[in-house]
Short mmCIF file of C-alpha atoms and ligand atoms in Angstrom, two decimals:
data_model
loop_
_atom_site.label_atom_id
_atom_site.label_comp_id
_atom_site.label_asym_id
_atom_site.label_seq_id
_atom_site.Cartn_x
_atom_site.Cartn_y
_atom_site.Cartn_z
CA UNK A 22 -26.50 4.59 125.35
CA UNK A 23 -24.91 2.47 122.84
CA UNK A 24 -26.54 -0.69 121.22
CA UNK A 25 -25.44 -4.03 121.33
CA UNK A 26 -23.61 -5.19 117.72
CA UNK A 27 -24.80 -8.13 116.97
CA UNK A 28 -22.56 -11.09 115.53
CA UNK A 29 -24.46 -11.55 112.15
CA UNK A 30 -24.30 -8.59 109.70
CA UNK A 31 -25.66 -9.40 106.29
CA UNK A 32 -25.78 -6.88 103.28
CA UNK A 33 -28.97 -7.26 101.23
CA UNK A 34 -30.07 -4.97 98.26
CA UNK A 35 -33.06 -4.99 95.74
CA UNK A 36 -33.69 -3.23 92.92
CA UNK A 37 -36.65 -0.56 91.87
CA UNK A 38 -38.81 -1.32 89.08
CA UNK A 39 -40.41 0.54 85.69
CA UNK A 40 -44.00 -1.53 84.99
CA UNK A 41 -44.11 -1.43 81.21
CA UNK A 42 -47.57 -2.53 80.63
CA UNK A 43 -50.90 -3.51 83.11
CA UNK A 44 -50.43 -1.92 86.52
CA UNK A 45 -53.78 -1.43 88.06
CA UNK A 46 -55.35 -4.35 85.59
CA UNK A 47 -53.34 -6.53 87.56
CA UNK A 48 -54.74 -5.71 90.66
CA UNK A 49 -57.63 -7.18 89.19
CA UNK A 50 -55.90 -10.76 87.75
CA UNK A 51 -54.93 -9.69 84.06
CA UNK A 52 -51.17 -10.07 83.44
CA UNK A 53 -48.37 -7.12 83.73
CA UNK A 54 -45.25 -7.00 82.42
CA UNK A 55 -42.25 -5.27 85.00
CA UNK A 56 -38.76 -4.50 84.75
CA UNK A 57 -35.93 -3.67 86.98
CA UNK A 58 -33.61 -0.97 87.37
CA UNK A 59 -30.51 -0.13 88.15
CA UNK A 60 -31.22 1.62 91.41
CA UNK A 61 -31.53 -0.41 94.77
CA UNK A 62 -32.32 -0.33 98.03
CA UNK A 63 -29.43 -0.99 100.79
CA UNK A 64 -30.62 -3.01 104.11
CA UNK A 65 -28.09 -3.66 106.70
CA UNK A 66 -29.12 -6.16 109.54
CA UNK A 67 -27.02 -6.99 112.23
CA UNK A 68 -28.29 -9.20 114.81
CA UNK A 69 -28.88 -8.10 118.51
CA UNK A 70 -27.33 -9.71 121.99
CA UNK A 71 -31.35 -8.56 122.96
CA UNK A 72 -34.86 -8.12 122.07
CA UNK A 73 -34.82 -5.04 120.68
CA UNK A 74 -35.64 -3.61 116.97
CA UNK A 75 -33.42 -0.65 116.03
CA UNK A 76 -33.81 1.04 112.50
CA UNK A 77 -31.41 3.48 110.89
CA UNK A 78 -31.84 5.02 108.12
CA UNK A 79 -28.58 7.15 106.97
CA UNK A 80 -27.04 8.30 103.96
CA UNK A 81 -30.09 8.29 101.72
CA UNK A 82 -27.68 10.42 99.00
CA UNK A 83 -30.95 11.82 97.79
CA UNK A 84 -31.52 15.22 96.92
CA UNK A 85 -33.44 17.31 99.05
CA UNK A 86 -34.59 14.75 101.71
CA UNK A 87 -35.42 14.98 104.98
CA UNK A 88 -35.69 12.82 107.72
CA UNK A 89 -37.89 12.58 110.54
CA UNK A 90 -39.59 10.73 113.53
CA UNK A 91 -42.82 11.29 114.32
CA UNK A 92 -43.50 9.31 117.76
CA UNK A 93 -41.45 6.14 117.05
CA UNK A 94 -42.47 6.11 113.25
CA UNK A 95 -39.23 7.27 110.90
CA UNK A 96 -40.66 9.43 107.76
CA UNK A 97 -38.91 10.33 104.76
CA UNK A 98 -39.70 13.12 103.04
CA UNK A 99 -37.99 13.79 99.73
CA UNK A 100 -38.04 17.20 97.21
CA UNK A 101 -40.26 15.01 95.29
CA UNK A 102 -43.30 15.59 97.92
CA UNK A 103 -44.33 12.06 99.07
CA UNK A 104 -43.41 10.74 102.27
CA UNK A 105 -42.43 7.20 102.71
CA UNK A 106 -43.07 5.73 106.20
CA UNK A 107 -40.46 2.94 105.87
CA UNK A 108 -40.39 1.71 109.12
CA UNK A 109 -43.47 0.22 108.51
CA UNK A 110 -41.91 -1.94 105.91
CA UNK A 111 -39.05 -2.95 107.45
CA UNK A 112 -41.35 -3.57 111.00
CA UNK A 113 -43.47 -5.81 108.68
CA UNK A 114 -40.58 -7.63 107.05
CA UNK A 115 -38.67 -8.35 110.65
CA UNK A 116 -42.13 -9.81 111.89
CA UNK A 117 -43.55 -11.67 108.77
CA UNK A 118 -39.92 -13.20 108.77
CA UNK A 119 -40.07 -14.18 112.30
CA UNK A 120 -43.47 -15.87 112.22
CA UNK A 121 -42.53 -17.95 109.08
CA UNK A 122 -39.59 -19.06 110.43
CA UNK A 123 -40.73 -19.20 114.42
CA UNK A 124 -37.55 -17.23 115.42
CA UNK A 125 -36.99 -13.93 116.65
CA UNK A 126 -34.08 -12.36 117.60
CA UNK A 127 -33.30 -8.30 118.49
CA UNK A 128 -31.63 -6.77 115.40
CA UNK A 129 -30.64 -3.07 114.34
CA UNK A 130 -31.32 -2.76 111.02
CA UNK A 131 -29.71 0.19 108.33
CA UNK A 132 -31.24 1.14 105.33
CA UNK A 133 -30.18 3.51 101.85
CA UNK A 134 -31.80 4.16 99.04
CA UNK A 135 -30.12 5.08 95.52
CA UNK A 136 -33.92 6.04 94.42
CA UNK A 137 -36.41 8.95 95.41
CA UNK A 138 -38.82 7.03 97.67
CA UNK A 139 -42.21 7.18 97.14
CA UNK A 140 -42.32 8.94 93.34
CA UNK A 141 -43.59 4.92 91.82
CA UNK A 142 -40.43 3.09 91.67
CA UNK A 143 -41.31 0.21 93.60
CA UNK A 144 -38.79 1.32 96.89
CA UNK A 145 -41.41 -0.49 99.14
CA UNK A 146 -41.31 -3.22 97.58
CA UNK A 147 -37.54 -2.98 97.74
CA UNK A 148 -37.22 -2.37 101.24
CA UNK A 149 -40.06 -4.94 101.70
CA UNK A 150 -37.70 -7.55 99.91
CA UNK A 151 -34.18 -6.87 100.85
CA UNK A 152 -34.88 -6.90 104.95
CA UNK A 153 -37.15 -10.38 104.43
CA UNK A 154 -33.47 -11.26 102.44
CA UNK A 155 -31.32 -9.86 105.26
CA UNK A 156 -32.98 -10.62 108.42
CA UNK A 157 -33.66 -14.49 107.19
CA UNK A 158 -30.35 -14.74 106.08
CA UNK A 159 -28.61 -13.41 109.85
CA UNK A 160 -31.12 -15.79 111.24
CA UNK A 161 -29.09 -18.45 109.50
CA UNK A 162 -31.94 -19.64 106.52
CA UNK A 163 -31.67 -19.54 102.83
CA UNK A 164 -34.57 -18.89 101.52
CA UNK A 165 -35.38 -19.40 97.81
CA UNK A 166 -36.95 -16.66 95.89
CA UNK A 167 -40.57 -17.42 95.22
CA UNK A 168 -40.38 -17.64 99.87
CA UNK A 169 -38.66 -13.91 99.56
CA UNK A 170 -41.16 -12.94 96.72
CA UNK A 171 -44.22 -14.41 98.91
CA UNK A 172 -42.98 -12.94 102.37
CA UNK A 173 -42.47 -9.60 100.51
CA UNK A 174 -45.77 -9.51 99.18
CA UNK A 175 -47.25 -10.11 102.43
CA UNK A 176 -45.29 -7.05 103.79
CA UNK A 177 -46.93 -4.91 101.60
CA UNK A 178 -50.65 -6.23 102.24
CA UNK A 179 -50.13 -5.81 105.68
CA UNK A 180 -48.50 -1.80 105.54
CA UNK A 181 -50.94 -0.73 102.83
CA UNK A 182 -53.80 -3.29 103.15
CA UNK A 183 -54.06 -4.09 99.85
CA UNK A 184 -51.19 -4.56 96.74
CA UNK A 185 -50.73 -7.42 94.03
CA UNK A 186 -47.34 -9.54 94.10
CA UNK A 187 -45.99 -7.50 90.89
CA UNK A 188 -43.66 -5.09 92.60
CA UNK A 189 -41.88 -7.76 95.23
CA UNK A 190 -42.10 -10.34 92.36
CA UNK A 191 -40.13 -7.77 90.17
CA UNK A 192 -37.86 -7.01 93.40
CA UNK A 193 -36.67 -10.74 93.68
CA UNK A 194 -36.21 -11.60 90.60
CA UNK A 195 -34.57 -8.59 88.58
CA UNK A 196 -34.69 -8.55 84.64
CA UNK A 197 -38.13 -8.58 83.24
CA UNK A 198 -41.04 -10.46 84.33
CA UNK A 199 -44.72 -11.17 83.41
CA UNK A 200 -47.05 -11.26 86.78
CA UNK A 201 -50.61 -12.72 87.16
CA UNK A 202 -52.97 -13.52 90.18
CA UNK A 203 -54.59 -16.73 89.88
CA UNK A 204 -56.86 -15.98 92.56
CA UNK A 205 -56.59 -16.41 96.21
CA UNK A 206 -52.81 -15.74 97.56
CA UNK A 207 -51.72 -17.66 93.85
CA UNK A 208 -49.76 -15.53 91.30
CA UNK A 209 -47.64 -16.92 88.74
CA UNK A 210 -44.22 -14.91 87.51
CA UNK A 211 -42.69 -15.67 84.08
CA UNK A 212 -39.12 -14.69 83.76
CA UNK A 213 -39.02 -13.10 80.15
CA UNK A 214 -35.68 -13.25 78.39
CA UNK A 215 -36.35 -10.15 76.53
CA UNK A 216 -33.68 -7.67 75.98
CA UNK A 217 -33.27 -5.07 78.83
CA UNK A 218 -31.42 -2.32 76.88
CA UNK A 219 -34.79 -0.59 76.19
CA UNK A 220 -34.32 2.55 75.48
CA UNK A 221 -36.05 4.33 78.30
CA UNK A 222 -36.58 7.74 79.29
CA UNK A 223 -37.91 8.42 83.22
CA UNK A 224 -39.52 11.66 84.10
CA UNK A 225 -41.51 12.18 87.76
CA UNK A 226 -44.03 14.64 88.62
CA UNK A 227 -45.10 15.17 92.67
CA UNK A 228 -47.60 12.93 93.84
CA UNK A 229 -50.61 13.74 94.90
CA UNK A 230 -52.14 10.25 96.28
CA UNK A 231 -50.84 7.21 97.65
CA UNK A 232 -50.85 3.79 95.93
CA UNK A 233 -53.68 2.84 97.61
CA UNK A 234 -56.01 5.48 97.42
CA UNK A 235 -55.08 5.09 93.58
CA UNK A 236 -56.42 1.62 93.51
CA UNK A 237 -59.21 2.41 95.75
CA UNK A 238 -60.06 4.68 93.40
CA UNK A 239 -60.30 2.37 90.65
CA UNK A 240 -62.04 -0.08 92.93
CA UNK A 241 -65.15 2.52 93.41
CA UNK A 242 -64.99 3.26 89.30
CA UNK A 243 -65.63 -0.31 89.18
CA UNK A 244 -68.39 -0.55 91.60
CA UNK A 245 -70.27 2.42 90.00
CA UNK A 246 -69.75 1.74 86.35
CA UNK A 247 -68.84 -2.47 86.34
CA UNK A 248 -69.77 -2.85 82.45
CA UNK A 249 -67.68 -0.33 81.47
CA UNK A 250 -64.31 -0.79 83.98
CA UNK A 251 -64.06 -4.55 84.02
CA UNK A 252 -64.00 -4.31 80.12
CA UNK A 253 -61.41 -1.49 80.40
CA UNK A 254 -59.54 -4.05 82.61
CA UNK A 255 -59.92 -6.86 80.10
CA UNK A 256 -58.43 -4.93 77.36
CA UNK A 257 -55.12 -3.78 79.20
CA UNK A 258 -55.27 -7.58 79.38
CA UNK A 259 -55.37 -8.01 76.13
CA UNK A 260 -52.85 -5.51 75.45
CA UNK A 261 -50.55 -6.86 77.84
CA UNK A 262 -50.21 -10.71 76.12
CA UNK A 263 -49.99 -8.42 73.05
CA UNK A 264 -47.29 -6.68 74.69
CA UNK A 265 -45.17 -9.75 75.38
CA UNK A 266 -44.83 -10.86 72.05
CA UNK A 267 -44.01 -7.38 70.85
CA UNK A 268 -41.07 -7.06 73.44
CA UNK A 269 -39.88 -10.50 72.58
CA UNK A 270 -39.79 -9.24 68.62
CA UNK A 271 -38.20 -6.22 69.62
CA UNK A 272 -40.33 -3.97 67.71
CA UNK A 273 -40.16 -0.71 69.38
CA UNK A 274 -42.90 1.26 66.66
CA UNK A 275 -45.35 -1.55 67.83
CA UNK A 276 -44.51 -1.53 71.31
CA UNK A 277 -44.82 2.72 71.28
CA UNK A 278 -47.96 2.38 70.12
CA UNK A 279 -49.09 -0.16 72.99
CA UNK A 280 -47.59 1.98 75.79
CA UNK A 281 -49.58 5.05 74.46
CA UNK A 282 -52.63 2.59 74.05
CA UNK A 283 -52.83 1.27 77.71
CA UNK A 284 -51.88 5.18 79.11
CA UNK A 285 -55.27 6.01 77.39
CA UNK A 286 -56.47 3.11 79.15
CA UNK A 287 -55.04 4.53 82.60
CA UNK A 288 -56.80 7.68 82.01
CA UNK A 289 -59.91 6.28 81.52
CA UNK A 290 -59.15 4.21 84.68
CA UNK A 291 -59.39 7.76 86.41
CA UNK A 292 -55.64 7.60 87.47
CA UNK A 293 -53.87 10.07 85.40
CA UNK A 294 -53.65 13.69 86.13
CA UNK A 295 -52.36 16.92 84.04
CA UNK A 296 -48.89 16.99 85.27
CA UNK A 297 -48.52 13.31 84.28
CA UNK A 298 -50.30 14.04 80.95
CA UNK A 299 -48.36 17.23 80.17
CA UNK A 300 -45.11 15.05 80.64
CA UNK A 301 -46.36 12.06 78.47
CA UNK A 302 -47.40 14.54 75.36
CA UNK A 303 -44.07 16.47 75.85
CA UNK A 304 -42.11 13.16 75.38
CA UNK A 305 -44.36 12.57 72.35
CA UNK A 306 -43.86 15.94 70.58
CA UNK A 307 -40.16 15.54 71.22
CA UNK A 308 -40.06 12.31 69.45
CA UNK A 309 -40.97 9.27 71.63
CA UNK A 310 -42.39 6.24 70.15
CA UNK A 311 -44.49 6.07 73.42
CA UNK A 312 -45.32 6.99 76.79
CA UNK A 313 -47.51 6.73 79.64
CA UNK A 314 -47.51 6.84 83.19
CA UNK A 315 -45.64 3.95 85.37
CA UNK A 316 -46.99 2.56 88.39
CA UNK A 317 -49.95 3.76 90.28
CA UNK A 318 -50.57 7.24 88.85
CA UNK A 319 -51.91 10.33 90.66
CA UNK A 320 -48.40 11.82 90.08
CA UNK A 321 -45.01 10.03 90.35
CA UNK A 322 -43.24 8.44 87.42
CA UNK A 323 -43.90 8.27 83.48
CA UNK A 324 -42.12 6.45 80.85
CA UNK A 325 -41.42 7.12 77.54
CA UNK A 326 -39.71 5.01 74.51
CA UNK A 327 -37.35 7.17 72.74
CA UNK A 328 -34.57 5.27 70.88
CA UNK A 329 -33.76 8.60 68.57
CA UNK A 330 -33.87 11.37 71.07
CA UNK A 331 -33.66 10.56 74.42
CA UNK A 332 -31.86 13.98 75.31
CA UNK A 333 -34.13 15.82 73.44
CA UNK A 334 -37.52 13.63 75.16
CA UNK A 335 -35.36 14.33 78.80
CA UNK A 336 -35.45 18.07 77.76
CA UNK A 337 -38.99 18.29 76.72
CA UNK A 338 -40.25 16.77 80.26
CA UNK A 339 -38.19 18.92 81.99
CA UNK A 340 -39.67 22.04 80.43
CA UNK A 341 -43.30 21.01 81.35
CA UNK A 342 -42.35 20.97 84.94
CA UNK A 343 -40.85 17.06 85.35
CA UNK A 344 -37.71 15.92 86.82
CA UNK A 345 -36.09 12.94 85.14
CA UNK A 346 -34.02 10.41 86.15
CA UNK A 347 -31.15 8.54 84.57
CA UNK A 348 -30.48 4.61 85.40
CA UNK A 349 -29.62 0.97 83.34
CA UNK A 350 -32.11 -1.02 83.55
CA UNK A 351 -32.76 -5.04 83.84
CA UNK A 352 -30.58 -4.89 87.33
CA UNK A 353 -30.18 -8.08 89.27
CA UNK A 354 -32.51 -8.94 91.30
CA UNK A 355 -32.87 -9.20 95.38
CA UNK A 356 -29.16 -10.67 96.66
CA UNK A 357 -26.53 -10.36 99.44
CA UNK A 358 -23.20 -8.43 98.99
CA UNK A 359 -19.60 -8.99 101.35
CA UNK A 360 -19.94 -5.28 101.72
CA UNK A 361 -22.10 -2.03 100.95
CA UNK A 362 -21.14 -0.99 97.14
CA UNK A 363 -20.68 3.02 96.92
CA UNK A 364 -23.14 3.68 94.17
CA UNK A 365 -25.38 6.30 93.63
C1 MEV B 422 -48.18 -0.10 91.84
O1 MEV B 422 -46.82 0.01 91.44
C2 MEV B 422 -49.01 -0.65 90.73
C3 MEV B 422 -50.44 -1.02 91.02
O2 MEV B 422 -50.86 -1.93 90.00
C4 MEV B 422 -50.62 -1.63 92.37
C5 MEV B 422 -50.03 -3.01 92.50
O3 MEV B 422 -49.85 -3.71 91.50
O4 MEV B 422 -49.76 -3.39 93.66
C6 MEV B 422 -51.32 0.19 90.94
#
């Protein structure tokens, strides 16, 4: 049986993310600083004649992935080992959006990813992000960013139960930003006009936990040793505001040093594993400024600052067991397109 088109097709996209300094801390109210990339997430809506909810997810022009459905939820399993279950995202975002706005109306909804999903590039978020953008907007509403930011962050409490606002914040708004919880549901985002041409090597390892086992993790540190971890936290903190100035100056020793500061940091943190480590001393060896791990940990993606050799730094990641991935960064944040770019 066919499905009903629906009059209102809207293109939305938002980009993935690199955090540069603070993950975890943040979690925990201390500052982080994020940046885009130039991969994005594709979400296609196109509103129903009925009630229904129809997801499709096609041409993911990944490598190696698979997709399947497991009862009625879609999973997507890439050659990078995690599994993404992004129907639960874009189920959230069609029913967060309808609440807020007291409509609902059947859709079928296509999504594409130019980024391996689940390896710590924020693709949730993405997902999370671009459907709140394209189901709101064939629903006829404009919504401003900090509304797609908030409704995007409330997607991801309610998939993974718990998550701070940096990733959907980061989604929104592109470029780089400084996040912060102010307690309760109140963050604050600081659009940074630093320069986005850092020069940035990404290598990914197979995860072996999920985002929020990572920061459950973390969480039970804390409980068992709270002397020690919330002064851990208050030092990436530190290191963070420290951070900001150094990215504003541009000094790319100074901000080497930081990045391999706050990956000792993550160690300590318990969130850092030997694949991840054997990538981040590789990149040093082979000439990076920095390096550390980016996003949650437990596996997925590292960075690494390497102005003079990022061939060589690529190379040297590869050879203890990494893939790595090439991509601008800074890209624009959440928007709607007239039709589906053919990027990859
Ligand atoms: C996930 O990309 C980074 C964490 O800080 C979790 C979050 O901020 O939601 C670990």
């Amino acid at each position: 049986m066919g499905y009903l088109m629906g009059s209102n097709k809207i293109i939305a996209s938002a980009p993935g993310k690199v955090t540069l300094f603070g993950e975890h801390a943040v979690v925990y109210g201390e500052p982080a600083l994020v940046m885009s990339i130039g991969k994005r997430v594709y979400v296609t809506t196109e509103l129903r004649n009925d009630n229904l909810v129809k997801i499709v997810a096609s041409d993911l022009q990944l490598p190696g992935v698979s997709v399947t459905f497991s009862g009625d939820e879609l999973i997507i399993e890439t050659d990078y080992g995690k599994t993404l279950s992004a129907v639960a995202y874009l189920r959230g975002a069609i029913d967060i959006v309808s609440k807020y706005l007291g409509i609902f109306k059947g859709v079928n909804v296509f999504v594409r990813s130019e980024m391996p999903v689940g390896a710590g590039l924020g693709t949730s978020a993405a997902v999370a992000v671009a459907t709140v953008l394209a189901y709101s907007k064939a629903l006829g509403y404009d919504l401003e960013k900090r509304e797609i930011a908030r409704l995007g962050w409330e997607v991801e409490k309610s998939v993974q139960g718990i998550a701070s606002p940096m990733d959907t914040s980061i989604t929104t708004y592109g470029g780089v930003i400084k996040v912060k919880l102010l307690g309760g549901n109140n963050y604050e985002v600081k659009e940074l006009q630093a320069s986005t041409s850092l020069p940035i090597v990404i290598g990914y390892v197979e995860r072996e936990a999920r985002t929020k086992d990572l920061i459950m993790k973390v969480k039970d540190l804390m409980s068992r040793h709270p002397d020690l971890v919330s002064n851990i936290i208050k030092i990436i903190g530190i290191l963070v505001e420290k951070a900001e100035k150094t990215l504003m100056e541009g000094n790319l020793m100074l901000l080497g040093e930081l990045m391999n500061i706050n990956q000792g940091l993550l160690d300590a943190l318990g969130v850092s594993n030997k694949r991840l480590s054997d990538l981040i001393y590789a990149a040093r060896t082979a000439g990076a400024l920095g390096s550390k791990i980016t996003g949650a940990g437990g596996g997925g993606c590292v960075i690494a600052l390497a102005p003079n050799n990022q061939e060589g730094v690529e190379v040297a990641m590869r050879l203890s067991g990494g893939l790595t991935m090439r991509t601008s960064l800074g890209g624009t944040g959440a928007m709607v397109h007239s039709h589906e770019p053919h990027t990859s």
